[in-house]
Structures are given as structure tokens and as C-alpha cells.
Amino acid sequence: MDWGMKNRLSRIIRPQDGHTVMLAIDHGYFLGPTTGLENPWKTIEPLVPYADCLMPTRGVLRSCIPPELDIPIVLRVSGGTSIVGPELLHEGITVSIDDAIRLNASGLAFSILVGAEYERDTLLAFSEICDMGEEYGIPVLAVTAVGREMVRDAKYLGLASRIAAEIGAHMVKTYYCEGFEKVVEGCPVPVVIAGGKKIPERDALQMAHAALQAGAIGVDMGRNIFQSENPVAMIKAVRAVVHENATAEEAYELFKTESGQQR
Ligand code: 5RP
């Protein structure tokens, strides 16, 4: 791995503990104006001090995020389908490597779909992204997207994560599931979990804690942070789990204290 690749990866994954809190804010690329991200900067600004990196699309990056901001960007470079269209998970490449470099991306994020009709298309497009990343020393994060029909179990997520790593991912983002240690063990690159749909804060913190215990190096979490009743308190609590080895209960207590709630 060359110096540039290692340097960018060390911006995404904190070298002090090998963990990361990535803040996913890319939802609009297939969900439109997602609740909480209608005005992206308004939501993101107070969260930035507690995130190790941001994951936006180039549109939100260019139009909503000030270029002076000192935070690494993992740029969403896949898309082309929508929540209302017929082929949600048939994503292709949406950003050229030239533009990703112009935007000073520290990493590229691409969704693959394993086990469905367009598996081959997404995996081959992903391999192109890996080649582009290698050429310029930019790490690639594979997002293991899950179709509506698919079971989020260790067998399926382990298969998708391993395939992503075999093709060339430097990191994998997947969903937490029972037996998650099997997913991590079978994946030779660092794994982060997505938060998924909004769930109660205590449950989201338990999930993050269980994922870390199973070997994940952190989270790439969106809705469970920015749709929280108190997003700043929530990202601080997630950070405590990821970087301070807090238990889920300790983190939830922190969330409540930070939210100014009575016990
Ligand atoms: C789609 C994605 C999302 O756009 C997003 O990054 C997911 O984050 P969360 O589930 O935590 O809201 O990756 O596949």
C-alpha cells in the first residue's frame, strides 16, 4: 500500500485506536430529502466536531459543506436509482475519479448488491472504482446494500462483505446481525456498521457496542444519529462506545445526561 493510500486511510480510521465514527449523510442520493437532512448543513454543522469523517454525495458536499472544514470526506460515488424506481439496487458509478480528486476525497463509497438480479453489474462497477482508487491512492469503502427480499443474516452479509474485500475494498460497511463476529472474521479488511432505520437510542447504542465487541472498527451511521431526538447527544454517546470503550448502558446514560433528561 503506498503512502497516499495509507495517509488517507489514517484520516478515516483514527490511528490512536484504529476505530472510526463516520457520519453518513448521503441518503438523499436515493431517498430524496430524507427526514433530518432537508437542510443538510443545519443538521451536520453541530455534529461535525464529534465525527471522524463525513460521507456525503458530491452535490451536498459542493453546495452545503464549507470547503474550509477540516474533516475527511468519504465520497458516495454510486447511485443512479431511487426508492420509487423499479431497480433500487442497480447502482452504477456516479462520480469520475477526476472529480473525486478535485473534491479532495479521502475515500470513495460504492454500494454492491450480492445475491440479486444486478449482482454482476454492481460488482464489476465496484471493481472499476477499486482500480481507480488504487491508481490514485484513494481507499474504497464497499457498502453491502440489502434488497427488500434479502435476509440480513451472518451468512448473507458475510458473503457480501467477503466478496467486496476480495474485489479490492479497503473497508466494508455492512449491517449488524446475530453472529456478527462471523462476518468480521471472514472479512480481511476493516468493517464498520450502518445504523439502518431509526430505532430507539438505547437499542442503537446496544447495536454499536455489540458490533464493536464482535470486531467492527466503528460505525458509518446516519439516521440513528441525525434523526435522534438529540443528535449531538447521540453522536457523543456513539463516540463513547467507539472510542472510549463505553458499555451500551454507559453510553445511554451519557445520551440522557447530554440531552438534559431526568433519570
Ligand atoms: C445506503 C446507505 C445510506 O445512504 C446510508 O449511508 C446508511 O446510513 P444509515 O443506515 O446509518 O442511516 O449506505 O446503502
PDB file of C-alpha atoms and ligand atoms in Angstrom:
ATOM      1  CA  MET A   1       0.000   0.000   0.000  1.00  0.00           C
ATOM      2  CA  ASP A   2       1.505   3.347  -0.977  1.00  0.00           C
ATOM      3  CA  TRP A   3       1.957   6.389   1.248  1.00  0.00           C
ATOM      4  CA  GLY A   4      -1.029   8.297  -0.111  1.00  0.00           C
ATOM      5  CA  MET A   5      -3.387   5.366   0.399  1.00  0.00           C
ATOM      6  CA  LYS A   6      -2.128   4.835   3.964  1.00  0.00           C
ATOM      7  CA  ASN A   7      -2.324   8.539   4.715  1.00  0.00           C
ATOM      8  CA  ARG A   8      -5.940   8.789   3.515  1.00  0.00           C
ATOM      9  CA  LEU A   9      -6.935   5.655   5.421  1.00  0.00           C
ATOM     10  CA  SER A  10      -5.366   7.067   8.582  1.00  0.00           C
ATOM     11  CA  ARG A  11      -7.546  10.156   8.164  1.00  0.00           C
ATOM     12  CA  ILE A  12     -10.678   7.971   8.035  1.00  0.00           C
ATOM     13  CA  ILE A  13      -9.677   5.474  10.742  1.00  0.00           C
ATOM     14  CA  ARG A  14      -8.149   7.123  13.819  1.00  0.00           C
ATOM     15  CA  PRO A  15      -4.609   5.763  14.193  1.00  0.00           C
ATOM     16  CA  GLN A  16      -4.722   6.149  18.016  1.00  0.00           C
ATOM     17  CA  ASP A  17      -7.204   3.296  18.431  1.00  0.00           C
ATOM     18  CA  GLY A  18      -7.929   2.004  14.925  1.00  0.00           C
ATOM     19  CA  HIS A  19     -11.600   2.994  15.266  1.00  0.00           C
ATOM     20  CA  THR A  20     -13.855   5.454  13.491  1.00  0.00           C
ATOM     21  CA  VAL A  21     -17.143   7.327  13.778  1.00  0.00           C
ATOM     22  CA  MET A  22     -18.218   8.021  10.206  1.00  0.00           C
ATOM     23  CA  LEU A  23     -21.283  10.218   9.804  1.00  0.00           C
ATOM     24  CA  ALA A  24     -23.386   9.040   6.840  1.00  0.00           C
ATOM     25  CA  ILE A  25     -25.260  11.928   5.226  1.00  0.00           C
ATOM     26  CA  ASP A  26     -25.606  10.529   1.697  1.00  0.00           C
ATOM     27  CA  HIS A  27     -29.227   9.351   1.939  1.00  0.00           C
ATOM     28  CA  GLY A  28     -30.613  11.905  -0.499  1.00  0.00           C
ATOM     29  CA  TYR A  29     -28.963  10.157  -3.444  1.00  0.00           C
ATOM     30  CA  PHE A  30     -31.779   7.615  -3.490  1.00  0.00           C
ATOM     31  CA  LEU A  31     -34.239   8.777  -0.772  1.00  0.00           C
ATOM     32  CA  GLY A  32     -34.522  12.465  -1.694  1.00  0.00           C
ATOM     33  CA  PRO A  33     -34.919  14.984   1.150  1.00  0.00           C
ATOM     34  CA  THR A  34     -34.650  12.458   3.983  1.00  0.00           C
ATOM     35  CA  THR A  35     -36.074  13.496   7.364  1.00  0.00           C
ATOM     36  CA  GLY A  36     -33.333  15.335   9.199  1.00  0.00           C
ATOM     37  CA  LEU A  37     -31.358  16.161   6.068  1.00  0.00           C
ATOM     38  CA  GLU A  38     -33.817  18.568   4.420  1.00  0.00           C
ATOM     39  CA  ASN A  39     -31.323  21.333   5.149  1.00  0.00           C
ATOM     40  CA  PRO A  40     -28.115  19.304   5.310  1.00  0.00           C
ATOM     41  CA  TRP A  41     -25.693  21.859   6.788  1.00  0.00           C
ATOM     42  CA  LYS A  42     -28.099  22.875   9.550  1.00  0.00           C
ATOM     43  CA  THR A  43     -28.116  19.244  10.711  1.00  0.00           C
ATOM     44  CA  ILE A  44     -24.467  18.448  10.045  1.00  0.00           C
ATOM     45  CA  GLU A  45     -22.742  21.523  11.495  1.00  0.00           C
ATOM     46  CA  PRO A  46     -23.261  20.742  15.218  1.00  0.00           C
ATOM     47  CA  LEU A  47     -22.280  17.096  14.629  1.00  0.00           C
ATOM     48  CA  VAL A  48     -19.001  17.754  12.824  1.00  0.00           C
ATOM     49  CA  PRO A  49     -16.837  18.164  15.991  1.00  0.00           C
ATOM     50  CA  TYR A  50     -17.760  14.620  17.053  1.00  0.00           C
ATOM     51  CA  ALA A  51     -17.404  12.839  13.688  1.00  0.00           C
ATOM     52  CA  ASP A  52     -14.125  11.412  12.387  1.00  0.00           C
ATOM     53  CA  CYS A  53     -15.310  11.688   8.829  1.00  0.00           C
ATOM     54  CA  LEU A  54     -18.341  12.582   6.704  1.00  0.00           C
ATOM     55  CA  MET A  55     -19.922  10.505   3.953  1.00  0.00           C
ATOM     56  CA  PRO A  56     -21.861  12.824   1.591  1.00  0.00           C
ATOM     57  CA  THR A  57     -22.615  12.852  -2.116  1.00  0.00           C
ATOM     58  CA  ARG A  58     -20.739  15.367  -4.231  1.00  0.00           C
ATOM     59  CA  GLY A  59     -23.869  17.511  -4.580  1.00  0.00           C
ATOM     60  CA  VAL A  60     -24.275  18.020  -0.847  1.00  0.00           C
ATOM     61  CA  LEU A  61     -20.521  18.397  -0.421  1.00  0.00           C
ATOM     62  CA  ARG A  62     -20.294  21.143  -3.062  1.00  0.00           C
ATOM     63  CA  SER A  63     -23.436  23.020  -2.154  1.00  0.00           C
ATOM     64  CA  CYS A  64     -23.816  22.588   1.604  1.00  0.00           C
ATOM     65  CA  ILE A  65     -20.454  21.885   3.246  1.00  0.00           C
ATOM     66  CA  PRO A  66     -17.966  24.752   3.632  1.00  0.00           C
ATOM     67  CA  PRO A  67     -14.653  23.931   1.895  1.00  0.00           C
ATOM     68  CA  GLU A  68     -12.719  25.325   4.881  1.00  0.00           C
ATOM     69  CA  LEU A  69     -13.955  22.437   7.017  1.00  0.00           C
ATOM     70  CA  ASP A  70     -11.113  20.233   8.255  1.00  0.00           C
ATOM     71  CA  ILE A  71     -12.693  16.794   8.120  1.00  0.00           C
ATOM     72  CA  PRO A  72     -12.019  13.854   5.788  1.00  0.00           C
ATOM     73  CA  ILE A  73     -14.667  13.060   3.211  1.00  0.00           C
ATOM     74  CA  VAL A  74     -15.623   9.585   2.043  1.00  0.00           C
ATOM     75  CA  LEU A  75     -17.474  10.440  -1.118  1.00  0.00           C
ATOM     76  CA  ARG A  76     -20.530   8.464  -2.234  1.00  0.00           C
ATOM     77  CA  VAL A  77     -19.721   7.566  -5.859  1.00  0.00           C
ATOM     78  CA  SER A  78     -22.560   5.136  -6.624  1.00  0.00           C
ATOM     79  CA  GLY A  79     -26.199   5.778  -7.439  1.00  0.00           C
ATOM     80  CA  GLY A  80     -28.449   6.140 -10.460  1.00  0.00           C
ATOM     81  CA  THR A  81     -31.576   4.566  -8.951  1.00  0.00           C
ATOM     82  CA  SER A  82     -34.230   5.709  -6.479  1.00  0.00           C
ATOM     83  CA  ILE A  83     -36.594   4.467  -3.801  1.00  0.00           C
ATOM     84  CA  VAL A  84     -39.548   4.836  -6.216  1.00  0.00           C
ATOM     85  CA  GLY A  85     -37.873   3.354  -9.277  1.00  0.00           C
ATOM     86  CA  PRO A  86     -38.029  -0.272 -10.406  1.00  0.00           C
ATOM     87  CA  GLU A  87     -34.378  -1.184  -9.766  1.00  0.00           C
ATOM     88  CA  LEU A  88     -33.367   0.353  -6.439  1.00  0.00           C
ATOM     89  CA  LEU A  89     -30.194  -1.662  -6.082  1.00  0.00           C
ATOM     90  CA  HIS A  90     -28.796  -1.479  -9.580  1.00  0.00           C
ATOM     91  CA  GLU A  91     -26.368   1.327  -8.826  1.00  0.00           C
ATOM     92  CA  GLY A  92     -23.640   2.471 -11.159  1.00  0.00           C
ATOM     93  CA  ILE A  93     -20.728   4.904 -10.953  1.00  0.00           C
ATOM     94  CA  THR A  94     -21.925   8.500 -10.490  1.00  0.00           C
ATOM     95  CA  VAL A  95     -18.661  10.402  -9.960  1.00  0.00           C
ATOM     96  CA  SER A  96     -15.482  10.349 -12.038  1.00  0.00           C
ATOM     97  CA  ILE A  97     -12.172   9.837 -10.310  1.00  0.00           C
ATOM     98  CA  ASP A  98     -11.105  13.274 -11.577  1.00  0.00           C
ATOM     99  CA  ASP A  99     -13.967  14.937  -9.739  1.00  0.00           C
ATOM    100  CA  ALA A 100     -13.390  12.867  -6.597  1.00  0.00           C
ATOM    101  CA  ILE A 101      -9.782  14.116  -6.580  1.00  0.00           C
ATOM    102  CA  ARG A 102     -10.896  17.721  -7.274  1.00  0.00           C
ATOM    103  CA  LEU A 103     -13.213  17.408  -4.270  1.00  0.00           C
ATOM    104  CA  ASN A 104     -10.258  16.176  -2.182  1.00  0.00           C
ATOM    105  CA  ALA A 105     -11.973  12.909  -1.254  1.00  0.00           C
ATOM    106  CA  SER A 106     -10.160  10.801   1.328  1.00  0.00           C
ATOM    107  CA  GLY A 107     -12.188   7.762   0.309  1.00  0.00           C
ATOM    108  CA  LEU A 108     -14.811   6.517  -2.159  1.00  0.00           C
ATOM    109  CA  ALA A 109     -18.025   4.696  -1.165  1.00  0.00           C
ATOM    110  CA  PHE A 110     -19.850   2.362  -3.526  1.00  0.00           C
ATOM    111  CA  SER A 111     -22.866   0.073  -2.937  1.00  0.00           C
ATOM    112  CA  ILE A 112     -22.711  -3.501  -4.173  1.00  0.00           C
ATOM    113  CA  LEU A 113     -25.620  -5.889  -4.354  1.00  0.00           C
ATOM    114  CA  VAL A 114     -24.880  -9.559  -3.894  1.00  0.00           C
ATOM    115  CA  GLY A 115     -27.495 -12.239  -4.498  1.00  0.00           C
ATOM    116  CA  ALA A 116     -29.896 -10.345  -6.733  1.00  0.00           C
ATOM    117  CA  GLU A 117     -30.510  -9.680 -10.358  1.00  0.00           C
ATOM    118  CA  TYR A 118     -27.905  -6.976 -10.827  1.00  0.00           C
ATOM    119  CA  GLU A 119     -25.168  -8.541  -8.754  1.00  0.00           C
ATOM    120  CA  ARG A 120     -22.747  -8.805 -11.681  1.00  0.00           C
ATOM    121  CA  ASP A 121     -23.247  -5.194 -12.809  1.00  0.00           C
ATOM    122  CA  THR A 122     -22.677  -3.734  -9.356  1.00  0.00           C
ATOM    123  CA  LEU A 123     -19.656  -5.946  -8.659  1.00  0.00           C
ATOM    124  CA  LEU A 124     -17.994  -5.104 -11.954  1.00  0.00           C
ATOM    125  CA  ALA A 125     -18.666  -1.381 -11.488  1.00  0.00           C
ATOM    126  CA  PHE A 126     -17.244  -1.727  -7.982  1.00  0.00           C
ATOM    127  CA  SER A 127     -14.080  -3.305  -9.385  1.00  0.00           C
ATOM    128  CA  GLU A 128     -13.687  -0.244 -11.655  1.00  0.00           C
ATOM    129  CA  ILE A 129     -13.916   2.003  -8.595  1.00  0.00           C
ATOM    130  CA  CYS A 130     -11.292  -0.142  -6.843  1.00  0.00           C
ATOM    131  CA  ASP A 131      -8.974   0.216  -9.865  1.00  0.00           C
ATOM    132  CA  MET A 132      -9.474   3.998  -9.878  1.00  0.00           C
ATOM    133  CA  GLY A 133      -8.841   4.165  -6.142  1.00  0.00           C
ATOM    134  CA  GLU A 134      -5.644   2.128  -6.497  1.00  0.00           C
ATOM    135  CA  GLU A 135      -4.401   4.316  -9.324  1.00  0.00           C
ATOM    136  CA  TYR A 136      -4.594   7.468  -7.208  1.00  0.00           C
ATOM    137  CA  GLY A 137      -4.127   6.074  -3.697  1.00  0.00           C
ATOM    138  CA  ILE A 138      -7.736   6.597  -2.585  1.00  0.00           C
ATOM    139  CA  PRO A 139      -9.263   3.910  -0.344  1.00  0.00           C
ATOM    140  CA  VAL A 140     -12.605   2.396  -1.279  1.00  0.00           C
ATOM    141  CA  LEU A 141     -15.456   1.579   1.100  1.00  0.00           C
ATOM    142  CA  ALA A 142     -17.872  -1.103  -0.122  1.00  0.00           C
ATOM    143  CA  VAL A 143     -21.420  -0.720   1.133  1.00  0.00           C
ATOM    144  CA  THR A 144     -23.177  -4.090   1.189  1.00  0.00           C
ATOM    145  CA  ALA A 145     -26.649  -2.969   0.206  1.00  0.00           C
ATOM    146  CA  VAL A 146     -29.509  -5.289   1.058  1.00  0.00           C
ATOM    147  CA  GLY A 147     -32.556  -5.786  -1.141  1.00  0.00           C
ATOM    148  CA  ARG A 148     -36.068  -5.741   0.314  1.00  0.00           C
ATOM    149  CA  GLU A 149     -36.323  -9.513  -0.069  1.00  0.00           C
ATOM    150  CA  MET A 150     -32.981 -10.388   1.454  1.00  0.00           C
ATOM    151  CA  VAL A 151     -32.334 -11.712   4.916  1.00  0.00           C
ATOM    152  CA  ARG A 152     -29.772  -9.723   6.879  1.00  0.00           C
ATOM    153  CA  ASP A 153     -28.033 -12.702   8.433  1.00  0.00           C
ATOM    154  CA  ALA A 154     -24.378 -13.525   9.024  1.00  0.00           C
ATOM    155  CA  LYS A 155     -24.309 -15.920   6.082  1.00  0.00           C
ATOM    156  CA  TYR A 156     -25.513 -13.357   3.558  1.00  0.00           C
ATOM    157  CA  LEU A 157     -23.718 -10.309   4.998  1.00  0.00           C
ATOM    158  CA  GLY A 158     -20.556 -12.391   5.435  1.00  0.00           C
ATOM    159  CA  LEU A 159     -20.743 -13.441   1.795  1.00  0.00           C
ATOM    160  CA  ALA A 160     -21.271  -9.882   0.542  1.00  0.00           C
ATOM    161  CA  SER A 161     -18.528  -8.445   2.794  1.00  0.00           C
ATOM    162  CA  ARG A 162     -16.002 -11.086   1.771  1.00  0.00           C
ATOM    163  CA  ILE A 163     -16.750 -10.615  -1.934  1.00  0.00           C
ATOM    164  CA  ALA A 164     -16.258  -6.850  -1.510  1.00  0.00           C
ATOM    165  CA  ALA A 165     -12.885  -7.400   0.139  1.00  0.00           C
ATOM    166  CA  GLU A 166     -11.834  -9.957  -2.491  1.00  0.00           C
ATOM    167  CA  ILE A 167     -12.584  -7.471  -5.271  1.00  0.00           C
ATOM    168  CA  GLY A 168     -10.492  -4.809  -3.578  1.00  0.00           C
ATOM    169  CA  ALA A 169     -12.403  -2.888  -0.889  1.00  0.00           C
ATOM    170  CA  HIS A 170     -10.191  -1.316   1.767  1.00  0.00           C
ATOM    171  CA  MET A 171     -13.139  -1.125   4.167  1.00  0.00           C
ATOM    172  CA  VAL A 172     -16.617  -2.646   4.261  1.00  0.00           C
ATOM    173  CA  LYS A 173     -19.827  -1.123   5.558  1.00  0.00           C
ATOM    174  CA  THR A 174     -22.485  -3.664   6.389  1.00  0.00           C
ATOM    175  CA  TYR A 175     -25.395  -4.261   8.756  1.00  0.00           C
ATOM    176  CA  TYR A 176     -25.159  -5.676  12.230  1.00  0.00           C
ATOM    177  CA  CYS A 177     -26.709  -9.115  12.646  1.00  0.00           C
ATOM    178  CA  GLU A 178     -26.693 -12.051  15.033  1.00  0.00           C
ATOM    179  CA  GLY A 179     -23.373 -13.877  14.772  1.00  0.00           C
ATOM    180  CA  PHE A 180     -21.677 -10.707  13.532  1.00  0.00           C
ATOM    181  CA  GLU A 181     -18.258 -11.986  14.606  1.00  0.00           C
ATOM    182  CA  LYS A 182     -18.504 -14.463  11.705  1.00  0.00           C
ATOM    183  CA  VAL A 183     -18.981 -11.570   9.275  1.00  0.00           C
ATOM    184  CA  VAL A 184     -15.907  -9.801  10.691  1.00  0.00           C
ATOM    185  CA  GLU A 185     -13.770 -12.953  10.861  1.00  0.00           C
ATOM    186  CA  GLY A 186     -14.463 -13.741   7.232  1.00  0.00           C
ATOM    187  CA  CYS A 187     -13.649 -10.241   6.018  1.00  0.00           C
ATOM    188  CA  PRO A 188      -9.923  -9.424   5.769  1.00  0.00           C
ATOM    189  CA  VAL A 189     -10.457  -5.635   5.785  1.00  0.00           C
ATOM    190  CA  PRO A 190     -11.910  -3.352   8.499  1.00  0.00           C
ATOM    191  CA  VAL A 191     -15.687  -3.485   8.928  1.00  0.00           C
ATOM    192  CA  VAL A 192     -17.998  -0.657  10.025  1.00  0.00           C
ATOM    193  CA  ILE A 193     -21.733  -0.964  10.606  1.00  0.00           C
ATOM    194  CA  ALA A 194     -24.558   1.088   9.154  1.00  0.00           C
ATOM    195  CA  GLY A 195     -27.204   2.182  11.616  1.00  0.00           C
ATOM    196  CA  GLY A 196     -30.157   1.369   9.381  1.00  0.00           C
ATOM    197  CA  LYS A 197     -33.632   2.784  10.003  1.00  0.00           C
ATOM    198  CA  LYS A 198     -34.106   4.878  13.137  1.00  0.00           C
ATOM    199  CA  ILE A 199     -34.551   2.777  16.267  1.00  0.00           C
ATOM    200  CA  PRO A 200     -34.663   3.870  19.938  1.00  0.00           C
ATOM    201  CA  GLU A 201     -31.357   5.398  21.077  1.00  0.00           C
ATOM    202  CA  ARG A 202     -30.679   2.712  23.670  1.00  0.00           C
ATOM    203  CA  ASP A 203     -31.097  -0.020  21.028  1.00  0.00           C
ATOM    204  CA  ALA A 204     -28.839   1.770  18.540  1.00  0.00           C
ATOM    205  CA  LEU A 205     -26.132   2.114  21.211  1.00  0.00           C
ATOM    206  CA  GLN A 206     -26.500  -1.560  22.114  1.00  0.00           C
ATOM    207  CA  MET A 207     -26.114  -2.457  18.458  1.00  0.00           C
ATOM    208  CA  ALA A 208     -22.994  -0.302  18.081  1.00  0.00           C
ATOM    209  CA  HIS A 209     -21.492  -1.792  21.235  1.00  0.00           C
ATOM    210  CA  ALA A 210     -22.240  -5.373  20.146  1.00  0.00           C
ATOM    211  CA  ALA A 211     -20.708  -4.682  16.727  1.00  0.00           C
ATOM    212  CA  LEU A 212     -17.505  -3.325  18.309  1.00  0.00           C
ATOM    213  CA  GLN A 213     -17.345  -6.331  20.629  1.00  0.00           C
ATOM    214  CA  ALA A 214     -17.662  -8.574  17.583  1.00  0.00           C
ATOM    215  CA  GLY A 215     -14.702  -6.866  15.914  1.00  0.00           C
ATOM    216  CA  ALA A 216     -16.138  -3.963  13.924  1.00  0.00           C
ATOM    217  CA  ILE A 217     -13.844  -0.929  13.951  1.00  0.00           C
ATOM    218  CA  GLY A 218     -16.681   1.566  14.213  1.00  0.00           C
ATOM    219  CA  VAL A 219     -19.827   2.855  12.643  1.00  0.00           C
ATOM    220  CA  ASP A 220     -20.869   4.639   9.476  1.00  0.00           C
ATOM    221  CA  MET A 221     -24.131   5.818  10.980  1.00  0.00           C
ATOM    222  CA  GLY A 222     -26.693   8.250   9.650  1.00  0.00           C
ATOM    223  CA  ARG A 223     -30.370   8.156  10.610  1.00  0.00           C
ATOM    224  CA  ASN A 224     -29.800   6.870  14.131  1.00  0.00           C
ATOM    225  CA  ILE A 225     -27.746   9.991  14.754  1.00  0.00           C
ATOM    226  CA  PHE A 226     -29.342  12.797  12.774  1.00  0.00           C
ATOM    227  CA  GLN A 227     -32.937  11.609  13.330  1.00  0.00           C
ATOM    228  CA  SER A 228     -32.359  11.228  17.082  1.00  0.00           C
ATOM    229  CA  GLU A 229     -34.380  13.473  19.366  1.00  0.00           C
ATOM    230  CA  ASN A 230     -30.971  14.926  20.294  1.00  0.00           C
ATOM    231  CA  PRO A 231     -28.436  14.324  17.503  1.00  0.00           C
ATOM    232  CA  VAL A 232     -25.460  15.907  19.321  1.00  0.00           C
ATOM    233  CA  ALA A 233     -26.085  13.848  22.460  1.00  0.00           C
ATOM    234  CA  MET A 234     -26.438  10.753  20.305  1.00  0.00           C
ATOM    235  CA  ILE A 235     -23.224  11.200  18.355  1.00  0.00           C
ATOM    236  CA  LYS A 236     -21.368  11.847  21.624  1.00  0.00           C
ATOM    237  CA  ALA A 237     -22.797   8.600  23.018  1.00  0.00           C
ATOM    238  CA  VAL A 238     -21.866   6.671  19.864  1.00  0.00           C
ATOM    239  CA  ARG A 239     -18.380   8.170  20.095  1.00  0.00           C
ATOM    240  CA  ALA A 240     -18.063   6.960  23.679  1.00  0.00           C
ATOM    241  CA  VAL A 241     -18.824   3.399  22.528  1.00  0.00           C
ATOM    242  CA  VAL A 242     -16.435   3.562  19.576  1.00  0.00           C
ATOM    243  CA  HIS A 243     -13.500   5.474  21.061  1.00  0.00           C
ATOM    244  CA  GLU A 244     -13.844   5.206  24.834  1.00  0.00           C
ATOM    245  CA  ASN A 245     -14.879   1.598  25.174  1.00  0.00           C
ATOM    246  CA  ALA A 246     -18.116   2.636  26.928  1.00  0.00           C
ATOM    247  CA  THR A 247     -20.747  -0.013  27.517  1.00  0.00           C
ATOM    248  CA  ALA A 248     -24.135   0.486  25.903  1.00  0.00           C
ATOM    249  CA  GLU A 249     -25.611   1.468  29.286  1.00  0.00           C
ATOM    250  CA  GLU A 250     -22.826   3.989  29.988  1.00  0.00           C
ATOM    251  CA  ALA A 251     -23.325   5.463  26.550  1.00  0.00           C
ATOM    252  CA  TYR A 252     -27.085   5.649  27.047  1.00  0.00           C
ATOM    253  CA  GLU A 253     -26.583   7.399  30.389  1.00  0.00           C
ATOM    254  CA  LEU A 254     -24.316   9.859  28.594  1.00  0.00           C
ATOM    255  CA  PHE A 255     -27.005  10.365  25.959  1.00  0.00           C
ATOM    256  CA  LYS A 256     -29.574  11.136  28.639  1.00  0.00           C
ATOM    257  CA  THR A 257     -27.272  13.474  30.540  1.00  0.00           C
ATOM    258  CA  GLU A 258     -26.274  15.280  27.372  1.00  0.00           C
ATOM    259  CA  SER A 259     -29.921  15.555  26.388  1.00  0.00           C
ATOM    260  CA  GLY A 260     -30.603  17.170  29.723  1.00  0.00           C
ATOM    261  CA  GLN A 261     -33.121  14.464  30.593  1.00  0.00           C
ATOM    262  CA  GLN A 262     -34.041  13.500  34.135  1.00  0.00           C
ATOM    263  CA  ARG A 263     -33.309   9.917  35.137  1.00  0.00           C
TER     264      ARG A 263
HETATM  265  C1  5RP B   1     -27.386   3.107   1.623  1.00  0.00           C
HETATM  266  C2  5RP B   1     -26.535   3.788   2.611  1.00  0.00           C
HETATM  267  C3  5RP B   1     -27.146   5.021   3.211  1.00  0.00           C
HETATM  268  O1  5RP B   1     -27.237   6.021   2.308  1.00  0.00           O
HETATM  269  C4  5RP B   1     -26.575   5.463   4.481  1.00  0.00           C
HETATM  270  O2  5RP B   1     -25.202   5.719   4.409  1.00  0.00           O
HETATM  271  C5  5RP B   1     -26.922   4.497   5.549  1.00  0.00           C
HETATM  272  O3  5RP B   1     -26.725   5.000   6.823  1.00  0.00           O
HETATM  273  P1  5RP B   1     -27.786   4.682   7.966  1.00  0.00           P
HETATM  274  O4  5RP B   1     -28.377   3.328   7.665  1.00  0.00           O
HETATM  275  O5  5RP B   1     -26.958   4.617   9.229  1.00  0.00           O
HETATM  276  O6  5RP B   1     -28.799   5.768   8.002  1.00  0.00           O
HETATM  277  O7  5RP B   1     -25.453   3.345   2.904  1.00  0.00           O
HETATM  278  O8  5RP B   1     -26.966   1.804   1.388  1.00  0.00           O
END
